[in-house]
XYZ file of C-alpha atoms in Angstrom:
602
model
C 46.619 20.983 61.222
C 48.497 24.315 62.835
C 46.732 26.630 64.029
C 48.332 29.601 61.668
C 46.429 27.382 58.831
C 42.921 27.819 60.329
C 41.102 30.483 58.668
C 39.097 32.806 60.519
C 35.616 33.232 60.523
C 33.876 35.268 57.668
C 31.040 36.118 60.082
C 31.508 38.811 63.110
C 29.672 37.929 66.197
C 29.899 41.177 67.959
C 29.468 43.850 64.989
C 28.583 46.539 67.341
C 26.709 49.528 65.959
C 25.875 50.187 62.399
C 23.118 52.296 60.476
C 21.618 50.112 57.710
C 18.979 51.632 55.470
C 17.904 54.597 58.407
C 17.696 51.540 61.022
C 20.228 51.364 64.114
C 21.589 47.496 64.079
C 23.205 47.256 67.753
C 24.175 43.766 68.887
C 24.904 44.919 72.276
C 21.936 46.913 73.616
C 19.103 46.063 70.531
C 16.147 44.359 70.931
C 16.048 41.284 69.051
C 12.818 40.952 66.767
C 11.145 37.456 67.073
C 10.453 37.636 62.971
C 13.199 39.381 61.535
C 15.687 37.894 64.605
C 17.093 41.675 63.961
C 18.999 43.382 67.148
C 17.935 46.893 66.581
C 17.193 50.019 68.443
C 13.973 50.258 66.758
C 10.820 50.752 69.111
C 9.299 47.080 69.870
C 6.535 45.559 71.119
C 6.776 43.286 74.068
C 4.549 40.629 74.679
C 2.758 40.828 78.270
C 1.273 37.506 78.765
C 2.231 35.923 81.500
C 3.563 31.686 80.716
C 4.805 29.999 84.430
C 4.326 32.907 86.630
C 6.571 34.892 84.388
C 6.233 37.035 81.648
C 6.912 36.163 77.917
C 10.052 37.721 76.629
C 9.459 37.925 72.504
C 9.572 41.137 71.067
C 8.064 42.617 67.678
C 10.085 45.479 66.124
C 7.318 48.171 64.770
C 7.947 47.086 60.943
C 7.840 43.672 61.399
C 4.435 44.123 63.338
C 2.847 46.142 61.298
C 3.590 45.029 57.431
C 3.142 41.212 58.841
C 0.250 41.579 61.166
C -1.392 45.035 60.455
C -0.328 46.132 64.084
C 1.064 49.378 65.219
C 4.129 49.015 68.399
C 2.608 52.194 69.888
C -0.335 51.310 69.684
C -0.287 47.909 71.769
C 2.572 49.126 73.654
C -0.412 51.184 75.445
C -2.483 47.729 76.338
C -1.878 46.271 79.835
C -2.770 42.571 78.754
C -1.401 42.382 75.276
C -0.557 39.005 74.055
C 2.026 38.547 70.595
C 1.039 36.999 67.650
C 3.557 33.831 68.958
C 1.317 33.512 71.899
C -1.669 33.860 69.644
C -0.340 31.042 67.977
C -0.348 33.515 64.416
C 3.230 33.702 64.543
C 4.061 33.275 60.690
C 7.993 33.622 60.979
C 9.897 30.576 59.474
C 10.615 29.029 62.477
C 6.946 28.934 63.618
C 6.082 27.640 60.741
C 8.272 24.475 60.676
C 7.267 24.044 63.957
C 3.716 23.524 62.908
C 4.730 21.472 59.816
C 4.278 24.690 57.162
C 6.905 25.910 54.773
C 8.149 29.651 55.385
C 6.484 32.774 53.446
C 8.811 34.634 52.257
C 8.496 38.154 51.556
C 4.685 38.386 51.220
C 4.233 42.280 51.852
C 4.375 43.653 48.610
C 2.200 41.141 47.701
C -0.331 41.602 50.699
C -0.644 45.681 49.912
C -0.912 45.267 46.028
C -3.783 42.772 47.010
C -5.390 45.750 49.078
C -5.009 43.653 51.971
C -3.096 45.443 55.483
C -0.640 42.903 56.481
C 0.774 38.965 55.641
C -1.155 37.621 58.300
C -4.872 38.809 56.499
C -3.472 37.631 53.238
C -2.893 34.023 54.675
C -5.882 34.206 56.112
C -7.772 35.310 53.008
C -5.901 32.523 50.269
C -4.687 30.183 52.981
C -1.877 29.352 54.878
C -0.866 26.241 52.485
C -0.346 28.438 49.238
C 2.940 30.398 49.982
C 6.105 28.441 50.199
C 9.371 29.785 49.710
C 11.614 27.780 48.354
C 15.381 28.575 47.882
C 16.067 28.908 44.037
C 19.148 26.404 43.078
C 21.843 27.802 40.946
C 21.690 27.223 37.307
C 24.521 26.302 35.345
C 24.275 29.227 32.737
C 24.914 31.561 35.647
C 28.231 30.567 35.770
C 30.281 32.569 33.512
C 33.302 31.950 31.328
C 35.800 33.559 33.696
C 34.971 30.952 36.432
C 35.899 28.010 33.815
C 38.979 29.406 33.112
C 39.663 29.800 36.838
C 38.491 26.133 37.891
C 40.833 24.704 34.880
C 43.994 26.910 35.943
C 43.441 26.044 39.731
C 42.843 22.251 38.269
C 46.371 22.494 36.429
C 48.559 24.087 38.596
C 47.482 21.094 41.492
C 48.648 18.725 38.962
C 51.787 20.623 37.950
C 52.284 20.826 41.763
C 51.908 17.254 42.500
C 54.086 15.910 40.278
C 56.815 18.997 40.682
C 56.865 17.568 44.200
C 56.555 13.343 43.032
C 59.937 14.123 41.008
C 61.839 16.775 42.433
C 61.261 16.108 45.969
C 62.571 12.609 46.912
C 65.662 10.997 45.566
C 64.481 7.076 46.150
C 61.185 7.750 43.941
C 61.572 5.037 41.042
C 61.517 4.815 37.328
C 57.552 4.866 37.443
C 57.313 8.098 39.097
C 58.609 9.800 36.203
C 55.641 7.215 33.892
C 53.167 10.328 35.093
C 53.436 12.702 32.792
C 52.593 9.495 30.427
C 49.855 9.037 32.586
C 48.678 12.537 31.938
C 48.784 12.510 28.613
C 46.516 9.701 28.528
C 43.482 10.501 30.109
C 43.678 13.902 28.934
C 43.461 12.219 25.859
C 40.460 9.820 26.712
C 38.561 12.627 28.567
C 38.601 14.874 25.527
C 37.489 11.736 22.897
C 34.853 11.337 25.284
C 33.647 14.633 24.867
C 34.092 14.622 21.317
C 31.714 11.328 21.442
C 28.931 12.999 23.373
C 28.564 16.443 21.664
C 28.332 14.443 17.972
C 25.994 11.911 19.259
C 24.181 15.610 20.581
C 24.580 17.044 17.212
C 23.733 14.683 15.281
C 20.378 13.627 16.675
C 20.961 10.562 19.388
C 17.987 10.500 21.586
C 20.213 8.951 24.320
C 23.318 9.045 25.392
C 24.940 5.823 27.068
C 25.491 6.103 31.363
C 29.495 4.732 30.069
C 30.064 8.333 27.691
C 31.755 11.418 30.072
C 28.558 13.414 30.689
C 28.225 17.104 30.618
C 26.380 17.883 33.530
C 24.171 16.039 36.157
C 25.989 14.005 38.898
C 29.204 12.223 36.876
C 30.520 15.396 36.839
C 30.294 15.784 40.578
C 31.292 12.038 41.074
C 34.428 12.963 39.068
C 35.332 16.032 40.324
C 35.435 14.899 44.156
C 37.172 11.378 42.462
C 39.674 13.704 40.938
C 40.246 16.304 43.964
C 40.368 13.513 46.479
C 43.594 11.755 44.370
C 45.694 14.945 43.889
C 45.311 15.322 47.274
C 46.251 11.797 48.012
C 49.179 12.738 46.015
C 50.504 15.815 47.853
C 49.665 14.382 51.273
C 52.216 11.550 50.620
C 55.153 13.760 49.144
C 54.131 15.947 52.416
C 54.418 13.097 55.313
C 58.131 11.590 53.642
C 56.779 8.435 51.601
C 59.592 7.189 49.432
C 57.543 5.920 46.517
C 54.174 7.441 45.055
C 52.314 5.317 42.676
C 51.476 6.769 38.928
C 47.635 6.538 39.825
C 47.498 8.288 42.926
C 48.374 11.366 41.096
C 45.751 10.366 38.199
C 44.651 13.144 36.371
C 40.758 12.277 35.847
C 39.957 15.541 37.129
C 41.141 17.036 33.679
C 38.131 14.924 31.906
C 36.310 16.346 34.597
C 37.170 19.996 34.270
C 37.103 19.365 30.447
C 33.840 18.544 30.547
C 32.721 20.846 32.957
C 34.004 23.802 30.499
C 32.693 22.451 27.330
C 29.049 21.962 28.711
C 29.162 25.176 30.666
C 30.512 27.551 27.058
C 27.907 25.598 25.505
C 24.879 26.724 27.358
C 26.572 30.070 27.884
C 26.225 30.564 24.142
C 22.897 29.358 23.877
C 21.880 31.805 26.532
C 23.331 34.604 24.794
C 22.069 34.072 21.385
C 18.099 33.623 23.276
C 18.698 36.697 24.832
C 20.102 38.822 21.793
C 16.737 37.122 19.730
C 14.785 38.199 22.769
C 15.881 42.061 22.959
C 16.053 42.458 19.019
C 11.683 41.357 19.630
C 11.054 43.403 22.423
C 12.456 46.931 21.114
C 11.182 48.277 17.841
C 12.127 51.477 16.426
C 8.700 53.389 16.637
C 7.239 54.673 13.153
C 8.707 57.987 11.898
C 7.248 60.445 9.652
C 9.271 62.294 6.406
C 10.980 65.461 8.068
C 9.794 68.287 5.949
C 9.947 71.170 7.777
C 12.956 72.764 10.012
C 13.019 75.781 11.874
C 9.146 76.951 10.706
C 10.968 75.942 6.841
C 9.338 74.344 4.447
C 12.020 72.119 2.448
C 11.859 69.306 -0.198
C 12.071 66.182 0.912
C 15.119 65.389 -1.407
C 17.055 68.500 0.289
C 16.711 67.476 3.579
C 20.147 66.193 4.437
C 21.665 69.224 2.571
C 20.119 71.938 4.825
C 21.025 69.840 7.533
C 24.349 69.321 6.757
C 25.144 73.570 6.215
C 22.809 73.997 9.939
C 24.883 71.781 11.534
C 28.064 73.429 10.317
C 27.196 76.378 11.306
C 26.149 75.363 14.383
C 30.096 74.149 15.311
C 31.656 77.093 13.347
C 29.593 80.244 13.625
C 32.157 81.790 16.484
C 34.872 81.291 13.585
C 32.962 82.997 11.317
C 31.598 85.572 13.282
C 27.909 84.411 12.325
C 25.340 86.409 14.478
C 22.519 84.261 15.723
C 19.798 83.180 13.227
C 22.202 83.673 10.235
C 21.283 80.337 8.996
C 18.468 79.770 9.412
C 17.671 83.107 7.740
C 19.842 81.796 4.653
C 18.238 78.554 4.480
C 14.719 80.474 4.634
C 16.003 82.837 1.338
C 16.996 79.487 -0.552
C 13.089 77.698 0.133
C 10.794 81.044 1.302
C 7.770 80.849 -0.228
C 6.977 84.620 -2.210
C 7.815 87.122 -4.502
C 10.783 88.358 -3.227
C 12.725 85.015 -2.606
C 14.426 84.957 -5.428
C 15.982 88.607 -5.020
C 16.896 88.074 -1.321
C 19.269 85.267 -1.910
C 22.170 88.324 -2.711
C 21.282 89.235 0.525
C 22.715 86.823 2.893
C 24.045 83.493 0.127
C 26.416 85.799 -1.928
C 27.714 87.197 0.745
C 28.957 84.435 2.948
C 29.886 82.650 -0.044
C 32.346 85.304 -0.430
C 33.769 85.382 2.904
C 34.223 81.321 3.052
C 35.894 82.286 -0.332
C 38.560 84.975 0.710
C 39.445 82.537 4.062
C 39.893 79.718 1.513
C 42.046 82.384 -0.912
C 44.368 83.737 2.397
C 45.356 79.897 3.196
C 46.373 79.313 -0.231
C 48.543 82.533 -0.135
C 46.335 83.830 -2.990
C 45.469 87.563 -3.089
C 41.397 87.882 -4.337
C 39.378 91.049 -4.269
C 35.966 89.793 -4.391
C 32.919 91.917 -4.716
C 29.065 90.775 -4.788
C 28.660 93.237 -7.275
C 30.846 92.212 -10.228
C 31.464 88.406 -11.319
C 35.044 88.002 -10.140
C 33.666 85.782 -7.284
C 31.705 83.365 -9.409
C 35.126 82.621 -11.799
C 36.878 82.332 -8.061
C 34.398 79.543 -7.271
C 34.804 78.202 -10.454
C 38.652 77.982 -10.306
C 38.078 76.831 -6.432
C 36.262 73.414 -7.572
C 38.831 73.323 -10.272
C 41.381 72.620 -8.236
C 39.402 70.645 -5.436
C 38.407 68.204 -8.638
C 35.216 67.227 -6.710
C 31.425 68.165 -7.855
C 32.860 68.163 -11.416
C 29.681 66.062 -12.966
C 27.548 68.245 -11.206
C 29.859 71.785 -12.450
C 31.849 71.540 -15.809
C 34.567 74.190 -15.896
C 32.109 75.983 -18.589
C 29.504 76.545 -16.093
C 31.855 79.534 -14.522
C 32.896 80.885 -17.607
C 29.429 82.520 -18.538
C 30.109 85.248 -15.139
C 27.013 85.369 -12.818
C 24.299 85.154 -15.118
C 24.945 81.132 -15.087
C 24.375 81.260 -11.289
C 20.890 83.276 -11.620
C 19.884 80.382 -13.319
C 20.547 77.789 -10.591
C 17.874 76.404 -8.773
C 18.024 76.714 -4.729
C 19.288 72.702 -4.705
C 22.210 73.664 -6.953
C 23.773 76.888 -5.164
C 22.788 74.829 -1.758
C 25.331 72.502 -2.869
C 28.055 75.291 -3.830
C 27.535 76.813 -0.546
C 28.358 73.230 1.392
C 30.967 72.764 -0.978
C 32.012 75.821 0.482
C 31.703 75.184 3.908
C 33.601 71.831 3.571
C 36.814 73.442 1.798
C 37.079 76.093 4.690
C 37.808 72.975 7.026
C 40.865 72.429 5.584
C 42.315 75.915 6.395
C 44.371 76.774 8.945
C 42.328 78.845 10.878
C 39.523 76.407 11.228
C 41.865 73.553 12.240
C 43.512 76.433 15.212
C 39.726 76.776 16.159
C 39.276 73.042 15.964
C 42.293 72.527 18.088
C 41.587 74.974 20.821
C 37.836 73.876 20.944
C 39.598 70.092 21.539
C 42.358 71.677 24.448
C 39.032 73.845 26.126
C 36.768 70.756 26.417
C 39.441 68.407 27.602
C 39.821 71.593 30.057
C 35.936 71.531 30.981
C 36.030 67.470 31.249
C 38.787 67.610 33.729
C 36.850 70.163 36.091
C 33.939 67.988 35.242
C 35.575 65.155 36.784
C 37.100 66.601 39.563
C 33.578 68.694 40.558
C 32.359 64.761 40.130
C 34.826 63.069 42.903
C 33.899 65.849 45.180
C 30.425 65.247 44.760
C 30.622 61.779 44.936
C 33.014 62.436 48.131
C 30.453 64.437 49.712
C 27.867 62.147 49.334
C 30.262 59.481 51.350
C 30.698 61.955 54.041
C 27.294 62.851 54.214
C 26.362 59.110 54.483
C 29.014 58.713 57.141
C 27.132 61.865 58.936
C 23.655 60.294 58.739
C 25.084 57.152 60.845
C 26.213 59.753 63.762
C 23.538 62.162 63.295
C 21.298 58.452 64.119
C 23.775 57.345 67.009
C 23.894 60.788 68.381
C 19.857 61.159 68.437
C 19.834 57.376 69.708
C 22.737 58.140 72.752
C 20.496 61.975 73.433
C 17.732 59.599 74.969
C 20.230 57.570 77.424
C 20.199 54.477 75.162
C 16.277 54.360 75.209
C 14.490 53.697 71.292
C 13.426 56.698 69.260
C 9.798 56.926 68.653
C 8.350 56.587 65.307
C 7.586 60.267 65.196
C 11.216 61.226 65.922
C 12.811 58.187 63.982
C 10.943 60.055 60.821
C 11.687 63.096 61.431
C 15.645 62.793 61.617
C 15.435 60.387 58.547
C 13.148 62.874 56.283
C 15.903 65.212 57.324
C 18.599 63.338 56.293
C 17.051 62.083 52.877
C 16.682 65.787 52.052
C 20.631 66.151 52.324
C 21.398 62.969 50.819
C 18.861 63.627 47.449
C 20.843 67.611 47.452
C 24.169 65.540 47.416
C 23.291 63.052 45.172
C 21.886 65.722 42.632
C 25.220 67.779 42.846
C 27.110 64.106 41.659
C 24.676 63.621 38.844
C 25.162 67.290 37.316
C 28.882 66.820 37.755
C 28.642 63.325 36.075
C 26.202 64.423 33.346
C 29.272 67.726 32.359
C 32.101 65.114 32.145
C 29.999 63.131 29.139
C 29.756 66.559 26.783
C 31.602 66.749 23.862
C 33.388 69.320 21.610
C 30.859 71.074 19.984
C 33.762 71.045 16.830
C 34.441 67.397 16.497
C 32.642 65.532 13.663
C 28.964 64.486 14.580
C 28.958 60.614 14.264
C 24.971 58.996 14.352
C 24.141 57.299 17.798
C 23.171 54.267 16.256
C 24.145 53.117 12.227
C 22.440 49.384 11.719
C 23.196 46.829 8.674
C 19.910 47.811 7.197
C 21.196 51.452 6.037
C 19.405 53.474 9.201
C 21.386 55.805 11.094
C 20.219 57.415 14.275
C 21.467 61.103 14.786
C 21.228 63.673 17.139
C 22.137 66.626 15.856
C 22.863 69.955 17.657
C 20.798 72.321 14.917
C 17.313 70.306 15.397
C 16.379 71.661 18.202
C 12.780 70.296 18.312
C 11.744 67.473 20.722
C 12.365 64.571 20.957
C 16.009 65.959 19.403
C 16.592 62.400 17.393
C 16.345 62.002 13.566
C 16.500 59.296 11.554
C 19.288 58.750 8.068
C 17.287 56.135 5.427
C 20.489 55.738 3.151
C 18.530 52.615 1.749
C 20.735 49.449 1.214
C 23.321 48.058 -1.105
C 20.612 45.951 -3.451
C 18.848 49.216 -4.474
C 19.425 50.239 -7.593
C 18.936 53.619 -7.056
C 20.671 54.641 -3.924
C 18.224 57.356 -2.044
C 18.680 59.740 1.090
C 15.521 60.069 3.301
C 15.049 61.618 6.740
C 12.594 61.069 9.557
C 11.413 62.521 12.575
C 9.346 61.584 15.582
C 6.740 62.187 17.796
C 7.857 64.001 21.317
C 5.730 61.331 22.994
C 7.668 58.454 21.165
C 10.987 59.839 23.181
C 10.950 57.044 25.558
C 10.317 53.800 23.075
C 13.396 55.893 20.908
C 15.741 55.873 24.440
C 14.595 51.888 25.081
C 15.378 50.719 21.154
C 19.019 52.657 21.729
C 19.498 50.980 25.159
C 18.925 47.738 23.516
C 20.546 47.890 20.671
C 23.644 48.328 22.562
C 23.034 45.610 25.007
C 22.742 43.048 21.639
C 26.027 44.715 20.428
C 27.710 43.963 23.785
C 26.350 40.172 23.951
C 27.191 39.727 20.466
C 31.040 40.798 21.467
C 30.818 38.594 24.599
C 29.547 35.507 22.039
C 32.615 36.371 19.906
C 35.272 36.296 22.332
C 33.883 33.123 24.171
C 34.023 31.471 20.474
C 37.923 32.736 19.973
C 39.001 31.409 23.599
């Protein structure tokens, strides 16, 4: 082999200085750790016994002493004749533990302080030194996603496109035969994917056992044919490589395609088993919490039938009030004159209804090019209406064309539902005007204005961070090179780090404001529900309902009712979080349920 082809080593023997996690790593001038085997300029304890007439030279950094022995460096850095847990023979690092014929630990400290115990070394004490073994967890096969088949297969098929590219092309003696491998191809190809047929039926259709001569799925054939396969295509190449004037059909045999074959099919397989476990799994564990009828909004009693309606004209409002030149509280105070309890409701709905309906009315009127002079204190704007829903041809069930033709006496008799409705009627027409789409439009251009600054405030933040992180490694190094080389104590290690976490969290809070102003939305663009499941619920968060936890819940019922009914809910503030955890999930089941339908179409 050349020695351009040799690839260099992935690991760096002499990384020099680098700040990991507020800890100096210096493989120069650190002190390597006897349990972590860490170089770092960390304070240590060194072990003063004396073995031969010369003293022992392992070293404890302060972390490793304390969380795995419940000693402090400082402390037994101050005693003349101190001996280290190795010379103690307590040493419970891995190697130690071979040696004496035990299994290593693992990370045992979280486990020693939640046990109320002060180090690893107590904790083996207490349960025993034979009841912790770590063991290195093997890799599953589900971990391996789709993407990696796909990869393994291509790699697969462009060695055996390569081999026999160079079998044909690349020597003029090669025989008849040579060109009997794309034959040869065909073939097993064939075989390897009857054999896989033959072992997922005899799965499906109840075979206790399948016999050692059918392809298997996983286990060690698969192995045994995958080295079988690599080690022939490789035979292959080699000899079109080193000049040999014939190359036998088999050495470029293609039983690596059963192989891979198989290797895909079991590997989608359990890949869709372990997505449909974990969408059942998720669906169990998050629950929408129970929700009570929402019958009261802004201090308001309402109906419950007339919910959605006074929601509906709040939350217009809410987008369109600048347009209209509504002064704050306008609607609620209307919605209060349609349900407010007393003697004078009924005479205060000219106050503020009549009114606006008016003003939607003449905006409507200007767009069409028509020329109205309405008045609250005549009738012409009830017959305007009238003609309005005329021509709109919607609500006429509700309104016959006679309704407007009796003047404004006809509306005195209207409940609150029914001149609720004409006033969202209303509000919808105005939409359609060109004034409100200009004010839609320029709302759109302003918060694609305020997203870009968003953004850009965001990559400086998040820029700033970096630097700062940079400056925490010098502002380390610098306080490590002040003392001539020499570790910082524990005092002054602290110190410099609680300074530094205080300009990290300040830098890190200026990137998550930024981050959270780039996700707003135009206040004028449609509201669409957070969440809208097959079971007719809808999940909304609407900018008028103001009262925690801010989410409501649509009931429109389902398509097997016979009568089709409207209910909304509300929740407890305390039931905020289980709401945030149900919408979390929900999406994660909607992601693995595109992931299962895209591994299904490949």
């Amino acid at each position: 082999m050349a020695l351009d082809d040799v690839k260099p080593s992935k690991r760096t023997t002499n990384p020099g200085v680098r700040v990991v996690g507020g800890r100096i790593y210096d493989s120069s001038n650190g002190k390597c750790c006897h349990q972590c085997r860490q170089k770092t300029m960390d304070i240590v304890a060194s072990c003063k016994a004396m073995k031969k007439e010369k003293q022992c030279t392992i070293n404890y950094c302060h972390k490793c002493l304390l969380n795995r022995y419940g000693e402090k460096a400082e402390e037994v850095d101050a005693i003349v004749d101190w001996c280290c847990p190795k010379c103690k023979g307590i040493c419970n690092c891995s190697f130690c533990r071979k040696k004496r014929g035990q299994s290593p630990t693992g990370i045992l400290t979280h486990k020693a302080k939640a046990s109320g115990l002060s180090s690893v070394s107590e904790l083996l004490q207490v349960e025993g030194d034979d009841k912790f073994s770590y063991q290195k967890k093997k890799p599953k096969l589900e971990s391996v996603s789709n993407g990696d088949v796909a990869k393994d297969s291509n790699k697969t098929a462009g060695k055996i496109k390569k081999a026999l590219n160079k079998i044909q092309k690349g020597f003029p003696k090669a025989k008849l035969e040579d060109a009997f491998v794309e034959d040869v191809v065909a073939e097993e190809n064939n075989k390897a994917t009857g054999k896989i047929k033959k072992v997922l039926n005899k799965t499906k259709t109840g075979f206790p056992k399948a016999k050692p001569e059918d392809v298997s799925i996983e286990g060690t054939d698969v192995a045994k044919e995958n080295n079988k396969g690599a080690v022939k295509i490789k035979k292959a190449v080699n000899k079109t490589k080193n000049g040999f004037p014939k190359a036998k059909p088999e050495d470029a045999s293609v039983e690596d395609v059963a192989k891979e074959n198989n290797k895909a099919a079991g590997k989608i397989k359990k890949a869709k088993a372990t997505n449909k476990v974990r969408e059942d799994e998720i669906q169990i564990e998050a629950k929408l919490p129970n929700s009570i009828s929402l019958t009261n909004v802004s201090g308001i009693d309402i109906p419950t039938e007339e919910t959605g309606n006074v929601l509906q004209f709040l939350e217009f409002c809410s987008a369109f009030g600048k347009a209209l030149d509504l002064k704050q509280g306008h609607a609620k105070s209307i919605v209060g004159e349609f349900f407010g309890s007393g003697r004078n409701s009924r005479r205060q709905q000219y106050c503020s209804v009549i009114p606006m309906m008016i003003q939607l009315m003449e905006l409507i009127s200007d767009d069409r090019d028509m020329s109205l002079s309405l008045s609250a204190t005549d009738s012409t704007w009830f017959s305007s209406l009238g003609e309005c829903l005329l021509q709109s041809g919607v609500l006429s069930d509700v309104f016959p064309p006679k309704t407007f033709k009796s003047g404004v006496s006809e509306y005195k008799k209207m409940d609150a539902s029914t001149r609720l409705k004409l006033l969202n009627f209303l509000c919808d027409e105005s939409l359609t005007t060109l004034k409100m789409r200009n004010f839609i439009e320029d709302k759109s251009k302003e918060s694609e204005t305020k997203e870009k600054e968003a953004k850009e405030k965001a990559a400086a933040a998040k820029e700033k961070e970096k630097q700062l992180r940079q400056k925490i490694q010098g502002d380390l190094i610098k306080a490590h090179m002040e003392k001539n080389g020499a570790p910082l104590s524990i005092e002054e290690h602290h110190k410099v780090l609680s300074q530094i976490k205080a300009e990290a969290k300040e830098a890190h809070g200026e990137m998550l404001k930024a981050t959270s102003r780039k996700r707003q939305r135009c206040d004028a663009v449609r509201t669409d529900p957070i969440l809208l499941n097959d079971d007719g619920l809808a999940l909304w968060k609407l900018k008028c309902f103001e009262e925690e936890p801010k989410f409501l819940l649509q009931d429109l019922g389902t398509f097997v009712d016979l009568s089709p009914h409207d209910k909304w809910l509300a929740f407890k503030p305390e039931q905020k979080q289980e709401i945030e955890k149900y919408i979390s999930a929900n999406r994660m089941k909607m992601m693995l349920a595109q992931k299962n339908a895209n591994v299904e179409i490949n």
